[in-house]
Short mmCIF file of C-alpha atoms in Angstrom, two decimals:
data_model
loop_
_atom_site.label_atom_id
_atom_site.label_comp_id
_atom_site.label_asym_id
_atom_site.label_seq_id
_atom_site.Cartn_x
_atom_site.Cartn_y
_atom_site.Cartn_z
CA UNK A 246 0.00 0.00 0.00
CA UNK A 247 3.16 2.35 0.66
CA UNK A 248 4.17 2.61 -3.50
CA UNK A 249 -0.02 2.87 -4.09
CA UNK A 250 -0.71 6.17 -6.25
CA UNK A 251 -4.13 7.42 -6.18
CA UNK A 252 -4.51 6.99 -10.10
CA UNK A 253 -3.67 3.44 -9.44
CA UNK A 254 -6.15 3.10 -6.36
CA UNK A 255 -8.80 4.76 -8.48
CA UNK A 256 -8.00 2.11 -11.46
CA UNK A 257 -9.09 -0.78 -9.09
CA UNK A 258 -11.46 0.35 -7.48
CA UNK A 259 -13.17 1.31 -10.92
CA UNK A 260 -11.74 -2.09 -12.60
CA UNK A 261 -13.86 -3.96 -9.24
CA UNK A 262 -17.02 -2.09 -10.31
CA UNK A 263 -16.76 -2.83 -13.76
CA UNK A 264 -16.97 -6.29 -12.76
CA UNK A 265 -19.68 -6.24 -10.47
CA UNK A 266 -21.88 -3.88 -12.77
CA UNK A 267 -21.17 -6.80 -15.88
CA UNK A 268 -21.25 -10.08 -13.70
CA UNK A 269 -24.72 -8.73 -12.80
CA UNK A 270 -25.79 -7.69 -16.63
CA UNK A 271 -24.35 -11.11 -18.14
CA UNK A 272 -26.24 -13.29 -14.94
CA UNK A 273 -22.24 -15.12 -14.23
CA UNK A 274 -22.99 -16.15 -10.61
CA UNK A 275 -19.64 -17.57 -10.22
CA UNK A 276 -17.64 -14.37 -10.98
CA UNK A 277 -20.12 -12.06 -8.85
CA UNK A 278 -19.68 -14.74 -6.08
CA UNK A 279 -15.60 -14.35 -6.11
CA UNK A 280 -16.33 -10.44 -5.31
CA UNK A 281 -18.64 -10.87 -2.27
CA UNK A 282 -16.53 -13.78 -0.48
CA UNK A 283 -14.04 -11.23 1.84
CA UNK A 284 -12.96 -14.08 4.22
CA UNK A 285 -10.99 -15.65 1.02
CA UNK A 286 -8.80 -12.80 1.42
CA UNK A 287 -7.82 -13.56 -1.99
CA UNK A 288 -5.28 -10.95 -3.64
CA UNK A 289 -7.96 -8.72 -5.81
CA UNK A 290 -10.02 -8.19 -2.57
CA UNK A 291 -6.81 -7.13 -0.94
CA UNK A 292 -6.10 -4.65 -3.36
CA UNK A 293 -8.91 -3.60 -3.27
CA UNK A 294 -9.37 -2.60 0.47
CA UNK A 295 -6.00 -1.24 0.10
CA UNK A 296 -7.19 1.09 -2.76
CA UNK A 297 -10.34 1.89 -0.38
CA UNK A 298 -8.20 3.52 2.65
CA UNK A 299 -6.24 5.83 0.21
CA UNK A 300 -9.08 7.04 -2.42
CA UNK A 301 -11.78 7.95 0.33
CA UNK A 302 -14.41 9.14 -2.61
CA UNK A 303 -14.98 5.98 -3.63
CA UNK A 304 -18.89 6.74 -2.75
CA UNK A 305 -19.13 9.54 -4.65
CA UNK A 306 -17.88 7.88 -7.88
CA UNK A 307 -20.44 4.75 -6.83
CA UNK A 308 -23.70 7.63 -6.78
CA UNK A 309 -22.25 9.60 -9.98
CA UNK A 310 -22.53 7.14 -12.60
CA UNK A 311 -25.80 5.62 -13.89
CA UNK A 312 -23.89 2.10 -14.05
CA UNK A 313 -22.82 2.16 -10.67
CA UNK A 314 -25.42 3.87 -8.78
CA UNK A 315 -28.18 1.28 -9.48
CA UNK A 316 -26.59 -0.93 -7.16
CA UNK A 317 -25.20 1.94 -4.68
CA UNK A 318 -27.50 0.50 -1.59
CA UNK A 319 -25.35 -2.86 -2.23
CA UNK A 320 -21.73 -1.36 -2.95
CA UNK A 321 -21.37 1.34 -0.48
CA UNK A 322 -21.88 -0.42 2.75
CA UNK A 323 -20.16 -3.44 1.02
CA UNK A 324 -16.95 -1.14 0.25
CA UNK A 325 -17.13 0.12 3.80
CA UNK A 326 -17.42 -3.54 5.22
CA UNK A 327 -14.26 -4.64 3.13
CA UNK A 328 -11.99 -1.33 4.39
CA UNK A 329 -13.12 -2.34 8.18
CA UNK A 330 -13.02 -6.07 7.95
CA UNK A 331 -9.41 -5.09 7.06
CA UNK A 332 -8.54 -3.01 9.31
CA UNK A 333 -9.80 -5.46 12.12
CA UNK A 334 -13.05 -3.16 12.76
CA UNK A 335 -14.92 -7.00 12.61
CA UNK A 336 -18.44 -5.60 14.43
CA UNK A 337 -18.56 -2.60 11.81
CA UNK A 338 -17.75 -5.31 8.76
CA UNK A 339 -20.47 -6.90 9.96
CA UNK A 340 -22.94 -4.40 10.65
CA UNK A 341 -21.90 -2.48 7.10
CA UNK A 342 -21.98 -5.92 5.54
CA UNK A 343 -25.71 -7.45 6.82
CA UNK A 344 -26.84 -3.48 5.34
CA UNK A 345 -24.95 -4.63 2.15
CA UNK A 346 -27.06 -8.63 2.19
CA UNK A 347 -29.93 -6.63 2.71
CA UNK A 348 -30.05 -4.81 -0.20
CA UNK A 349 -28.31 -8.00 -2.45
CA UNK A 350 -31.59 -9.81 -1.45
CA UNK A 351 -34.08 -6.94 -2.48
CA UNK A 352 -32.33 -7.48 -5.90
CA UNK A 353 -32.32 -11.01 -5.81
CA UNK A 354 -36.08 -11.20 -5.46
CA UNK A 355 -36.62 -9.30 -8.88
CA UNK A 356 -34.59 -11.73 -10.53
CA UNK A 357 -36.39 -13.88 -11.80
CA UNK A 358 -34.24 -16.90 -12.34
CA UNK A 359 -32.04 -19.06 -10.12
CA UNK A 360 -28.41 -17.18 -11.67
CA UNK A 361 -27.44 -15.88 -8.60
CA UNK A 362 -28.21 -18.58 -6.46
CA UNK A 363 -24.14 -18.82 -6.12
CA UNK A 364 -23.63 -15.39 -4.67
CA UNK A 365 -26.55 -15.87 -2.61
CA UNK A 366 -24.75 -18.72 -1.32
CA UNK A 367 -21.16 -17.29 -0.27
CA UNK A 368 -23.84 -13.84 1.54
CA UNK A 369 -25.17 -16.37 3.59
CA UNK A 370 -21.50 -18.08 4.85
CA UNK A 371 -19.78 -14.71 4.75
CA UNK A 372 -22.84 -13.43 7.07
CA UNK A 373 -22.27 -16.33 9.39
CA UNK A 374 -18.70 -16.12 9.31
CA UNK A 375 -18.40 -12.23 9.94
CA UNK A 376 -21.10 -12.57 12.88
CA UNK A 377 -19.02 -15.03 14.64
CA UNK A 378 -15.69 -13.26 14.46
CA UNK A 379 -17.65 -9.92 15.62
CA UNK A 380 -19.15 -11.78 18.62
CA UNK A 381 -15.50 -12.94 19.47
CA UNK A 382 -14.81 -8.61 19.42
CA UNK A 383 -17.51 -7.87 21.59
CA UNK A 384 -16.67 -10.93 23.91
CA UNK A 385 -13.23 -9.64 24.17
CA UNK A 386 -14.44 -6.33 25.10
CA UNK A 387 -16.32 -7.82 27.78
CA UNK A 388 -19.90 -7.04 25.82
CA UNK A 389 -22.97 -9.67 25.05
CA UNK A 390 -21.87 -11.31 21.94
CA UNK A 391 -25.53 -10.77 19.58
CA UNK A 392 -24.61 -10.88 16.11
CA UNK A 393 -24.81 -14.71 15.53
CA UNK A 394 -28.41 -13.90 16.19
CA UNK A 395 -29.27 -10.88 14.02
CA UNK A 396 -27.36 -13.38 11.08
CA UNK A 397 -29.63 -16.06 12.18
CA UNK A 398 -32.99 -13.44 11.32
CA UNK A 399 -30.90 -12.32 8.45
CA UNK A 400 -30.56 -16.10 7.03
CA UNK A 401 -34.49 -16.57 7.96
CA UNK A 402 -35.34 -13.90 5.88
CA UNK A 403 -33.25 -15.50 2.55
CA UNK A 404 -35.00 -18.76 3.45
CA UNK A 405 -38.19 -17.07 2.89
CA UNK A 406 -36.75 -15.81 -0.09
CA UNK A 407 -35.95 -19.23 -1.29
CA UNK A 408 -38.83 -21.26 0.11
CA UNK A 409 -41.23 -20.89 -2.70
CA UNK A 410 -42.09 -22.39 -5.72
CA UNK A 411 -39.58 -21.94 -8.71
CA UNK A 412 -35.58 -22.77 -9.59
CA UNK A 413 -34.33 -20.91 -6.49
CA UNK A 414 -35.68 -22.91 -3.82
CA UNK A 415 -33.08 -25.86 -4.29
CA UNK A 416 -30.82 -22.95 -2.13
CA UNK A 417 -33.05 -23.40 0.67
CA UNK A 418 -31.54 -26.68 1.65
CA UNK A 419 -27.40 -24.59 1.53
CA UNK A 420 -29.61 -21.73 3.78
CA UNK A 421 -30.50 -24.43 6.31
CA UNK A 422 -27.27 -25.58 6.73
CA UNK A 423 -25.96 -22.19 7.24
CA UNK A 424 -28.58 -21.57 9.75
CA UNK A 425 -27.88 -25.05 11.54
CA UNK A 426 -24.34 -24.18 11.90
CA UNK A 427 -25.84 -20.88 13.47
CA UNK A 428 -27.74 -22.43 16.36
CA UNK A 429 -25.36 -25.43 17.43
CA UNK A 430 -22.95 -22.45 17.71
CA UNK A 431 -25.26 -20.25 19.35
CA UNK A 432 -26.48 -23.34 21.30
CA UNK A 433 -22.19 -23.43 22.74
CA UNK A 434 -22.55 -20.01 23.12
CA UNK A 435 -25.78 -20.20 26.07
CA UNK A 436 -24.72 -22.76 27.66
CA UNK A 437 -21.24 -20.82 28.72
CA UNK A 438 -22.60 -17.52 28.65
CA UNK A 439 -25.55 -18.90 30.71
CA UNK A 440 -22.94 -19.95 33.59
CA UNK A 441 -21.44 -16.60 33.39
CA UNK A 442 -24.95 -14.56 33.32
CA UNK A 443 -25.63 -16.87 37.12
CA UNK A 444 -21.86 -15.56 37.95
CA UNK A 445 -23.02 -11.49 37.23
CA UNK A 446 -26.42 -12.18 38.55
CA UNK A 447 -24.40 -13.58 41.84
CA UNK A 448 -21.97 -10.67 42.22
CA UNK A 449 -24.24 -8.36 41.29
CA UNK A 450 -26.71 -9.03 44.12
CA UNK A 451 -23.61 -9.59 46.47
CA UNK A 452 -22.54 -6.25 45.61
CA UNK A 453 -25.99 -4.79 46.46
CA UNK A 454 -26.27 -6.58 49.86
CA UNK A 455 -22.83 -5.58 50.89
CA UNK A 456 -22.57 -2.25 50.03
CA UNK A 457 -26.26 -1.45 51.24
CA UNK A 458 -24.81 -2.73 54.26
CA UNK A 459 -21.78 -0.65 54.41
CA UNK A 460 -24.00 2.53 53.74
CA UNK A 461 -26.05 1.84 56.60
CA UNK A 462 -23.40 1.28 59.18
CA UNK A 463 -20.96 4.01 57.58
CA UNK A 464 -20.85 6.97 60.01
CA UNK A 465 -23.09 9.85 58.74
CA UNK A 466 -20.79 12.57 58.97
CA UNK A 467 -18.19 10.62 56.60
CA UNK A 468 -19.42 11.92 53.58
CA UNK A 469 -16.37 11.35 51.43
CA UNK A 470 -17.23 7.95 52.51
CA UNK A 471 -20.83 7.60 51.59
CA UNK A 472 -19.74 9.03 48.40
CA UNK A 473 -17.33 6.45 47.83
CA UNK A 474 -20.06 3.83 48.85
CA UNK A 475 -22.79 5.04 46.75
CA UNK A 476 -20.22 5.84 43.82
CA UNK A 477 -20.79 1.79 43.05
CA UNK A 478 -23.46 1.32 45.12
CA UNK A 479 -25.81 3.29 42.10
CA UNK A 480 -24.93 1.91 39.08
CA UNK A 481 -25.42 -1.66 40.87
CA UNK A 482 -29.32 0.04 42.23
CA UNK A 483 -29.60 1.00 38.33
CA UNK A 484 -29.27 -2.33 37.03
CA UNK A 485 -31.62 -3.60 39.51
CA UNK A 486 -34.29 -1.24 38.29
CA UNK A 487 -34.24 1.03 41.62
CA UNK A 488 -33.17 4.70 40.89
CA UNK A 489 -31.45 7.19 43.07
CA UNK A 490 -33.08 10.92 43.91
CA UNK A 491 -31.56 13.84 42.27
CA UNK A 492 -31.46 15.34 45.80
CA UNK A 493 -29.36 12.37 46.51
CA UNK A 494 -26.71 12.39 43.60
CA UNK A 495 -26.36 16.58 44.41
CA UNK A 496 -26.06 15.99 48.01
CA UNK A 497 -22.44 13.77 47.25
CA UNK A 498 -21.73 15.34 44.27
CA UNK A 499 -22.52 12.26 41.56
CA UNK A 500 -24.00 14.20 39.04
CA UNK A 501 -22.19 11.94 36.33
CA UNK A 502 -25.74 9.87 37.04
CA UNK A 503 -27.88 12.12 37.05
CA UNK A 504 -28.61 12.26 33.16
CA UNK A 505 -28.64 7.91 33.18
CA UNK A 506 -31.28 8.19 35.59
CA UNK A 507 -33.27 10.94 33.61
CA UNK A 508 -32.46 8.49 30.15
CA UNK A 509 -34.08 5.41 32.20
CA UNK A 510 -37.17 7.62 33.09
CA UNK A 511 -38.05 9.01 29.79
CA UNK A 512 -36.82 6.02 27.53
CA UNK A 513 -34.45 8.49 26.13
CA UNK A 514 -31.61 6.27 24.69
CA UNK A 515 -29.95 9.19 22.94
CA UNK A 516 -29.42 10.49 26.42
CA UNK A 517 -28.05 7.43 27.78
CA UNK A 518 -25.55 7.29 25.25
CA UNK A 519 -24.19 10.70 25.35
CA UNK A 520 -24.30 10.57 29.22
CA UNK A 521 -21.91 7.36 28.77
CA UNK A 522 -19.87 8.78 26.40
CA UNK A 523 -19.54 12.04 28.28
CA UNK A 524 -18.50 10.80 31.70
CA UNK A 525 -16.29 7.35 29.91
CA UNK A 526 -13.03 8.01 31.40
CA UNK A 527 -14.68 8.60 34.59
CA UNK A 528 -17.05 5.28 34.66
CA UNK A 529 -14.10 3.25 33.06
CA UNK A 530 -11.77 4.16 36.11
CA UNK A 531 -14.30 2.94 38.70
CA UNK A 532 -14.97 0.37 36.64
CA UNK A 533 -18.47 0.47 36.46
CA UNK A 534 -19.04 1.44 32.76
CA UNK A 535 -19.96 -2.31 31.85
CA UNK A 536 -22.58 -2.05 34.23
CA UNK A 537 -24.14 1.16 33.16
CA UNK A 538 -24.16 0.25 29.16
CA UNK A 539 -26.38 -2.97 30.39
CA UNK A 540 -28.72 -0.23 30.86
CA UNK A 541 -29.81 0.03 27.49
CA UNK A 542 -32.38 -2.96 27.58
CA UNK A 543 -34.30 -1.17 30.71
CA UNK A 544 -34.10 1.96 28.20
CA UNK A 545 -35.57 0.54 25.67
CA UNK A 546 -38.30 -1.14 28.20
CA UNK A 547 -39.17 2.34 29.50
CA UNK A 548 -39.25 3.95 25.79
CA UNK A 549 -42.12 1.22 24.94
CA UNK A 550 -43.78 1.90 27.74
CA UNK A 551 -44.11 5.25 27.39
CA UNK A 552 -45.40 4.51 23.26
CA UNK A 553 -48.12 2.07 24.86
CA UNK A 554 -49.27 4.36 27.57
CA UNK A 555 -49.91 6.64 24.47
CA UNK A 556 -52.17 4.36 22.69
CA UNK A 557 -54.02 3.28 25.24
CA UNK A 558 -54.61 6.89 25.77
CA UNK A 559 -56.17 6.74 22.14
CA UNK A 560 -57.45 3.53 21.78
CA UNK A 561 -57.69 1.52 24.53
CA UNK A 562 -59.07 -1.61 22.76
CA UNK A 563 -55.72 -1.86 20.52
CA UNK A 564 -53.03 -0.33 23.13
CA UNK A 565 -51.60 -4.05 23.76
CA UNK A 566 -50.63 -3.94 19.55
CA UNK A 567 -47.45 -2.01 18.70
CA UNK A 568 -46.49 -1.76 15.35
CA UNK A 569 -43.13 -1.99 14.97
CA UNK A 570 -43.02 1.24 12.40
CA UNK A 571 -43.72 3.29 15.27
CA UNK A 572 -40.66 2.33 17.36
CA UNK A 573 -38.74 2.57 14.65
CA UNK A 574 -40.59 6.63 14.05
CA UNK A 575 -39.77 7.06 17.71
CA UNK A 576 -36.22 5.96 17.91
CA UNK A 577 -35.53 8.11 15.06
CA UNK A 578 -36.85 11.07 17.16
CA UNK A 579 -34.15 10.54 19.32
CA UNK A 580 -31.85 10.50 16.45
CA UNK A 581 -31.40 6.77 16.56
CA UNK A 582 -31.16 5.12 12.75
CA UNK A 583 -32.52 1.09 13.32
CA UNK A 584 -34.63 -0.60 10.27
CA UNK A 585 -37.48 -3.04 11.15
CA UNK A 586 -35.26 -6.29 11.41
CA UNK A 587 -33.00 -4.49 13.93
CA UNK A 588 -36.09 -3.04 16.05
CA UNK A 589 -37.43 -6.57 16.10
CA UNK A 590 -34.06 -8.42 17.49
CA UNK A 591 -34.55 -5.33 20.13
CA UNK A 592 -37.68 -6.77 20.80
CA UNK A 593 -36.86 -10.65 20.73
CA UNK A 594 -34.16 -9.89 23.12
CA UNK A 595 -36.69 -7.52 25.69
CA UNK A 596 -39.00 -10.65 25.04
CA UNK A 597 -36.72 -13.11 26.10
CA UNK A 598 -35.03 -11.11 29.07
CA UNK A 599 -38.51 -10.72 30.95
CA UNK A 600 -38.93 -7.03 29.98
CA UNK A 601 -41.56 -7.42 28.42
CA UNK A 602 -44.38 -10.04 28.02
CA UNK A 603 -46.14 -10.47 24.54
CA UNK A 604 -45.23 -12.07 21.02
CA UNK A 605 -44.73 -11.17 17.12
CA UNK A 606 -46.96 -11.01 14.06
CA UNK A 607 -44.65 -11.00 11.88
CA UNK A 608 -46.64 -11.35 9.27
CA UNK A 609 -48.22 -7.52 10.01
CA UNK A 610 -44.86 -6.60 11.96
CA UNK A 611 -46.60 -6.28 15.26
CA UNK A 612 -45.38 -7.19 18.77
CA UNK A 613 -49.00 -7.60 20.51
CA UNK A 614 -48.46 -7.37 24.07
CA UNK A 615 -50.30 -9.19 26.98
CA UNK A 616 -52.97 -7.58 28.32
CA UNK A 617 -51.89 -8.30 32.27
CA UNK A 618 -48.40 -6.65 33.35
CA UNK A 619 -46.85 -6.26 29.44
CA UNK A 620 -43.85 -4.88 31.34
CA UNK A 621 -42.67 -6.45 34.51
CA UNK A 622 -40.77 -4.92 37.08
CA UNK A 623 -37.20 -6.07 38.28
CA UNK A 624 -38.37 -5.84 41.43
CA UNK A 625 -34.47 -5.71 42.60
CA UNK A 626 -33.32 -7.95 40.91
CA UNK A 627 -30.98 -7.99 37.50
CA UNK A 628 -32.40 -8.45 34.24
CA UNK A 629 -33.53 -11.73 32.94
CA UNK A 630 -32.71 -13.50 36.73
#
């Protein structure tokens, strides 16, 4: 990449969209299948995500040209998945890259014979493959690895693509494999990270009993002391769905909380994000950041709330039904871009963590809610215990 010249960087990247643009316009599944398959690493791709990090318009000459820019929706997240997937950014290639699949299966319905099927095929392993290794980042950075089960929707939806009448179904059967490899991994995946979610549930109700304890018996005049206590003593309270008085957090002088507890009232997950980003170095020290970004899912509780509460307010008889366009409307209020699929993993996950109580239509992209307690209380203790 050192002796790369920008005329020469611009050459391949134009010479790779030639041959996208004409594998697509002469139906040669084999040669379009060679430029979606990253985790070859084979010498053309590398090249090419070299000529990516020095030519940074490579979008703009994608959107300019009527050849390209039919298949811009495909290309440009696909381009920015291959510079990061180099560059060891694994959760953005994946995220960038499932945008990319997306928009290759919108075009792959239209199609109207089986041509592609072999493209289809390597989106589905490369899917697979660049969800594990971005679980394996997020595990190492001591998050919850997730994206083996967004890939798993993602595959679900191409099965439904493929399940119908016609040439292309005979993919189904590759899908299914792909999606079997999915859930024996995922199935690995529970069974350890289910020993280690009874470990945090543990420590995290250890760490409740024994510093409640050592704020009742600390001496009330120490109040460097109680501020020490309740500087770990809130975020574990937070997590266990009980939330501290301002009058409280200006008392000791912990006003780093004091915009996560107005994001957990109002559902605001804008506000919970910038609150974590603006007070990092600070929650990273005491090592409670972890903690705090689990708040999210009781975030996202409180936001739904709040959009039921609404309808009920308008029409009682269909508050329990929430279509999942409106969270999606509301989230981008708060300046936060997630599609459909995304919202509904959101949802799975809330589902399956106790936060709330109800099931999908998927078929009208509704999460209908029960009509007793839709959204339970902790009730001190941590989520899905």
């Amino acid at each position: 990449m050192a002796h790369l010249s920008m005329g020469e960087a611009h050459r391949r990247i134009t010479e790779y969209l030639n041959r996208f643009s004409d594998s697509i316009s002469s139906q040669d599944g084999a040669s379009l299948s060679q430029l979606l398959s990253f985790s070859s690493n084979t010498p053309s791709l590398l090249s090419l995500a070299d000529a990516l990090n020095l030519f940074q318009d490579a979008n703009r000459l994608i959107k300019q040209s009527d050849k390209y820019s039919q298949f811009s929706e495909i290309l440009v997240p696909l381009f920015r998945s291959l510079q990061s997937y180099h560059l060891g950014n694994l959760l953005d290639a994946y995220h960038a890259y499932e945008k990319s699949s997306n928009a290759f299966i919108q075009e792959f319905r239209n199609w109207e014979s089986a041509w592609a099927l072999e493209a289809l095929y390597v989106v589905a392993y490369e899917i697979r493959i660049l969800a594990e290794r971005a679980d394996e980042e997020l595990a190492s950075n001591g998050k919850s690895p997730e994206k083996l089960k967004g890939a798993g929707s993602f595959l679900m939806k191409v099965f439904g693509v493929l399940a119908g009448k016609g040439p292309k179904r005979v993919g189904a059967l590759y899908v299914t494999c792909q999606l079997f490899k999915i859930y024996f991994k995922s199935l690995l995946l529970y069974h350890r990270s289910s020993s280690l979610q009874l470990i945090y549930f543990s420590i995290t109700l250890q760490a409740d009993h024994k510093l409640s304890y050592a704020l009742s018996h600390c001496n009330p005049r120490s109040e460097t002391n109680i501020r020490m206590i309740l500087k770990y003593l809130i975020p574990v309270k937070l997590s266990i769905g009980i939330l501290p008085k301002t009058c409280l957090l200006e008392r000791y002088n912990l006003l780093e909380y004091e915009k996560i507890v107005q994001a957990l009232e109002r559902g605001d997950l804008r506000l919970l994000r910038c609150a974590l980003q603006e007070h990092e170095d600070r929650f990273l020290r005491s090592g409670v950041y972890l903690v705090l970004e689990k708040l999210e899912l009781q975030v996202y509780q409180r936001l739904l709330k709040k959009i039921y509460i609404i309808q009920k307010q308008k029409d009682p008889n269909r508050a329990h039904q929430l279509k999942l366009e409106v969270i999606v409307k509301a989230l981008k209020w708060l300046e936060i871009d997630m599609d459909l699929d995304e919202v509904e993993c959101i949802m799975s996950i809330l589902i399956y963590k106790n936060l709330m109580k109800g099931y999908f239509a998927h078929k009208s992209k509704v999460v209908v809610l029960s009509k007793q307690d839709p959204f339970p209380k902790l009730n001190g203790k941590p989520v899905n215990s």
